[in-house]
Coordinates of C-alpha atoms and ligand atoms in Angstrom, one line a residue:
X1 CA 12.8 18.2 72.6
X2 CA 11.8 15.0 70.3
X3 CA 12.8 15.7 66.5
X4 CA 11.4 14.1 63.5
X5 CA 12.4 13.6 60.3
X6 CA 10.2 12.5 57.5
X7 CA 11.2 9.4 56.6
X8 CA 10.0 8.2 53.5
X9 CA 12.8 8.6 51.3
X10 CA 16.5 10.9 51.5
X11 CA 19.0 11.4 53.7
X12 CA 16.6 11.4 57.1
X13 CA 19.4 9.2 59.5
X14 CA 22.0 12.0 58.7
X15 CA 19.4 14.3 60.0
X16 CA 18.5 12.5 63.1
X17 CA 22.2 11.8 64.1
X18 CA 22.9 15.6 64.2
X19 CA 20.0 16.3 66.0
X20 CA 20.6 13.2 68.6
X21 CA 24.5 14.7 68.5
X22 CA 23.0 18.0 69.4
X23 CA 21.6 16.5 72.5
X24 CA 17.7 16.0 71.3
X25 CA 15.9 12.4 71.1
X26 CA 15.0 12.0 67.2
X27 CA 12.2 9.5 65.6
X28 CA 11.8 8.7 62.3
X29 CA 8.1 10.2 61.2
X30 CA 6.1 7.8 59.0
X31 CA 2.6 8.2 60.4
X32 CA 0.2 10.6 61.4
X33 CA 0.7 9.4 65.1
X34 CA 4.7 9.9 65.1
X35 CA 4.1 13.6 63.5
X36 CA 1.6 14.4 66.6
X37 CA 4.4 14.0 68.8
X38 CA 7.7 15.6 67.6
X39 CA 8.8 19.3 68.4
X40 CA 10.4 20.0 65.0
X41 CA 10.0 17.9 61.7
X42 CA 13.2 17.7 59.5
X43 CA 12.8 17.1 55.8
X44 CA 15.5 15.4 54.2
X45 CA 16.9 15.7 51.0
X46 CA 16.4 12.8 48.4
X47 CA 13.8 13.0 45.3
X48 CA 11.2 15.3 45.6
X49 CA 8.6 13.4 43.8
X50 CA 9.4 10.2 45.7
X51 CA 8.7 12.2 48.7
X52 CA 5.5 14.0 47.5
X53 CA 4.3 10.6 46.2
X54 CA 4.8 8.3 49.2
X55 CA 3.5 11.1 51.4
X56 CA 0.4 11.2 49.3
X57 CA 0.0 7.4 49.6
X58 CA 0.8 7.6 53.4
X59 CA -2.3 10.3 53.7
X60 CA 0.3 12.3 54.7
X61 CA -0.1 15.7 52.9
X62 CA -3.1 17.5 54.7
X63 CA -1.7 16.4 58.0
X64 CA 1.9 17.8 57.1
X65 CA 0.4 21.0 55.9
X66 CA -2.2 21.0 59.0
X67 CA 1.0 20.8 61.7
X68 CA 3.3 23.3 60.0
X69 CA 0.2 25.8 59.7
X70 CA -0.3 25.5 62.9
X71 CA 3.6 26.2 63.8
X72 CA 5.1 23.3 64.1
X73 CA 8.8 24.2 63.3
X74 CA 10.2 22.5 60.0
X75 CA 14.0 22.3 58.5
X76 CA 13.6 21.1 55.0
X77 CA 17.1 20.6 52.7
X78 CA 16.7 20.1 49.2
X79 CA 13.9 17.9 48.3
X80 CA 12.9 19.1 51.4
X81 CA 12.8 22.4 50.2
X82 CA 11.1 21.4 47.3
X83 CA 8.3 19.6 49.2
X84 CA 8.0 22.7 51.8
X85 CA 7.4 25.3 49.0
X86 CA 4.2 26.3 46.6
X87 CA 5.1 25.7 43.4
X88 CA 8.0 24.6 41.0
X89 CA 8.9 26.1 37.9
X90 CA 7.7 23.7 34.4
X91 CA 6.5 21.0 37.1
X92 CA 3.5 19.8 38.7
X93 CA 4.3 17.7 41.8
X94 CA 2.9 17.3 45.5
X95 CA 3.7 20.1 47.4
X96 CA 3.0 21.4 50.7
X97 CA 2.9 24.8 50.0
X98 CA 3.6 26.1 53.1
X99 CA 6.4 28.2 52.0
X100 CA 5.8 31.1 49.8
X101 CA 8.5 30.4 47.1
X102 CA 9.0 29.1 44.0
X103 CA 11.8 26.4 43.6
X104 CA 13.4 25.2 40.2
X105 CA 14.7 21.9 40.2
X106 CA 18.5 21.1 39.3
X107 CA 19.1 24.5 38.4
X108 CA 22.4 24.7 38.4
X109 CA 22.7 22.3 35.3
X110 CA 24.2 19.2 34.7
X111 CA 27.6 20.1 34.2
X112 CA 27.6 21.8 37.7
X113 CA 25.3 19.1 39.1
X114 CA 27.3 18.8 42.2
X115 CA 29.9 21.0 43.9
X116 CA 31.0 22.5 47.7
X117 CA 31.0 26.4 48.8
X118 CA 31.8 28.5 51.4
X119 CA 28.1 30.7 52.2
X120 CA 28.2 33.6 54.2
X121 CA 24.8 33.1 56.1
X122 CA 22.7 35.7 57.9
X123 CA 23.4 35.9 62.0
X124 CA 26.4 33.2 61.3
X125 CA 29.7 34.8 62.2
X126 CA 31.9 32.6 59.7
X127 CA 30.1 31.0 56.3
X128 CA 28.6 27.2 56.0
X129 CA 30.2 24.7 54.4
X130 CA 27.2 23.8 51.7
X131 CA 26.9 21.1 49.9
X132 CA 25.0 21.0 46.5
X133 CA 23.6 17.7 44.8
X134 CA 21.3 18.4 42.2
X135 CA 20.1 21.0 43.8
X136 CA 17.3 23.5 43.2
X137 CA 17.2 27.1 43.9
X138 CA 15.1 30.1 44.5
X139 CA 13.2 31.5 41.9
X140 CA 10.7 33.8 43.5
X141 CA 10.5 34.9 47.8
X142 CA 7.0 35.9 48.9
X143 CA 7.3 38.9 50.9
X144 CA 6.9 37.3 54.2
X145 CA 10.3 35.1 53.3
X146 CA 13.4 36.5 54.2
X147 CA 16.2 35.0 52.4
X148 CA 19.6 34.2 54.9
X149 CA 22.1 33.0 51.9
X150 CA 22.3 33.5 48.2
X151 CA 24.8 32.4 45.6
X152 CA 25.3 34.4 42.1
X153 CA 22.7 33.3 39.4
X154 CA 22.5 34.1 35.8
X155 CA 22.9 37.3 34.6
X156 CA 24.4 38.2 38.3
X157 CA 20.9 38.0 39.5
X158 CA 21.0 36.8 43.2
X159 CA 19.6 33.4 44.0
X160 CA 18.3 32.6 47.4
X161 CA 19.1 28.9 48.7
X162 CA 18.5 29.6 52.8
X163 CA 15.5 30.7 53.4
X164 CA 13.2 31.3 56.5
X165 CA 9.4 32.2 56.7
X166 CA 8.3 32.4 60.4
X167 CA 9.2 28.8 61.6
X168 CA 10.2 27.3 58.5
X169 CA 13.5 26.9 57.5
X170 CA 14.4 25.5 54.1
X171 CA 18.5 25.5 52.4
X172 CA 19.0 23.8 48.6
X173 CA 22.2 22.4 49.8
X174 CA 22.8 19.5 52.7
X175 CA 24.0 20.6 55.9
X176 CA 22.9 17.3 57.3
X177 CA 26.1 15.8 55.3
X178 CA 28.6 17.7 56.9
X179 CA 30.6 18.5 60.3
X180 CA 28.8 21.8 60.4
X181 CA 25.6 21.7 62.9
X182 CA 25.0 25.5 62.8
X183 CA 22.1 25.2 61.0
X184 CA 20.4 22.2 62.7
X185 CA 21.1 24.6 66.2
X186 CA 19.2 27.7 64.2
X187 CA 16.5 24.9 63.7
X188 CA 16.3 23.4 67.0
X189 CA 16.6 27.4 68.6
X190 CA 13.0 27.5 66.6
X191 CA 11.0 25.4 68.8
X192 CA 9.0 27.6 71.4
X193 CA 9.0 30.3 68.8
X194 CA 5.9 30.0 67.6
Ligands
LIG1 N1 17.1 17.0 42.5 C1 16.3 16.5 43.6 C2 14.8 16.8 43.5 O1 14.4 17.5 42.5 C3 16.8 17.1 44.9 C4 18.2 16.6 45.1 C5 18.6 16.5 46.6 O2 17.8 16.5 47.5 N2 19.9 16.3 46.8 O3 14.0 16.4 44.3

């Protein structure tokens, strides 16, 4: 299996060296050629708008949405989450919409901007270590999106920040920046799935 990561902008190495530790060749994707020929496209975490920007100057976007239509598996973490989904809440920015959620950017606030949790996960046996950096979350699931992991919100509402619709597979947190490579194996275990 060859794995891509988009790699405009973010954290795509850290992606690539768990997939290549996993056993899997990994490219870095910059052109419409490299997308053509990977199995599963990672989508790192970074800035959002850097990555909807210089995938719109790359003539990247209709390709992008094109592939993933047409079920090309995609793991997208933070940013990449961002990028995957339809809309964002007060914000208009690129988007690939091929997610049906809405995301809001650093929702957990500043003084929280960062922190570490242990997240019981859906079909995982013991929680993921996940790591938050500015992260967004989960403001609205389309009915087709199941959500695998939530942490409390305001009010004690549930917020989703795992999420999977069909062969997409978008966390708010960075599994690519730790030990744990359950979640790049529930990625990979996508591939001939569609
Ligand atoms: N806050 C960033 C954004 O809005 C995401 C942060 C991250 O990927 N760690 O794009």
């Amino acid at each position: 299996m060859l794995a891509g990561a988009l790699a405009l902008q973010g954290d795509f190495r850290e992606h690539l060296a768990i997939m290549e530790s996993l056993g899997h060749r990994g490219i870095e994707v910059r052109t419409i050629e490299e997308l053509e020929r990977v199995d599963l496209l990672l989508i790192p975490g970074g800035e959002s708008t850097t990555i909807g920007r210089l995938a719109t100057e790359y003539d990247l976007i209709e390709p992008l949405r094109e592939r993933i239509t047409e079920g090309l598996p995609v793991f997208g973490t933070c940013a990449g989450l961002i990028f995957l989904a339809a809309a964002t809440t007060g914000a208009d920015q690129p988007q690939l919409g091929v997610l049906d959620v809405v995301v809001a950017r650093n929702a957990f606030g500043r003084q929280v901007d960062s922190f570490e949790t242990d997240l019981p996960v859906a079909g995982l046996d013991r929680p993921v270590r996940a790591v938050f950096i500015r992260a967004p979350w989960i403001e609205k699931v389309g009915s087709n999106v199941e959500t695998l992991a939530s942490v409390p919100g305001p009010g004690g509402t549930a917020r989703a920040v795992l999420v999977r619709q069909g062969t997409v597979l978008a966390a708010s947190f960075h599994p690519e920046l730790t030990e744990d490579d359950r979640l790049h194996r529930m990625a990979a275990a996508m591939v001939g799935d569609s």
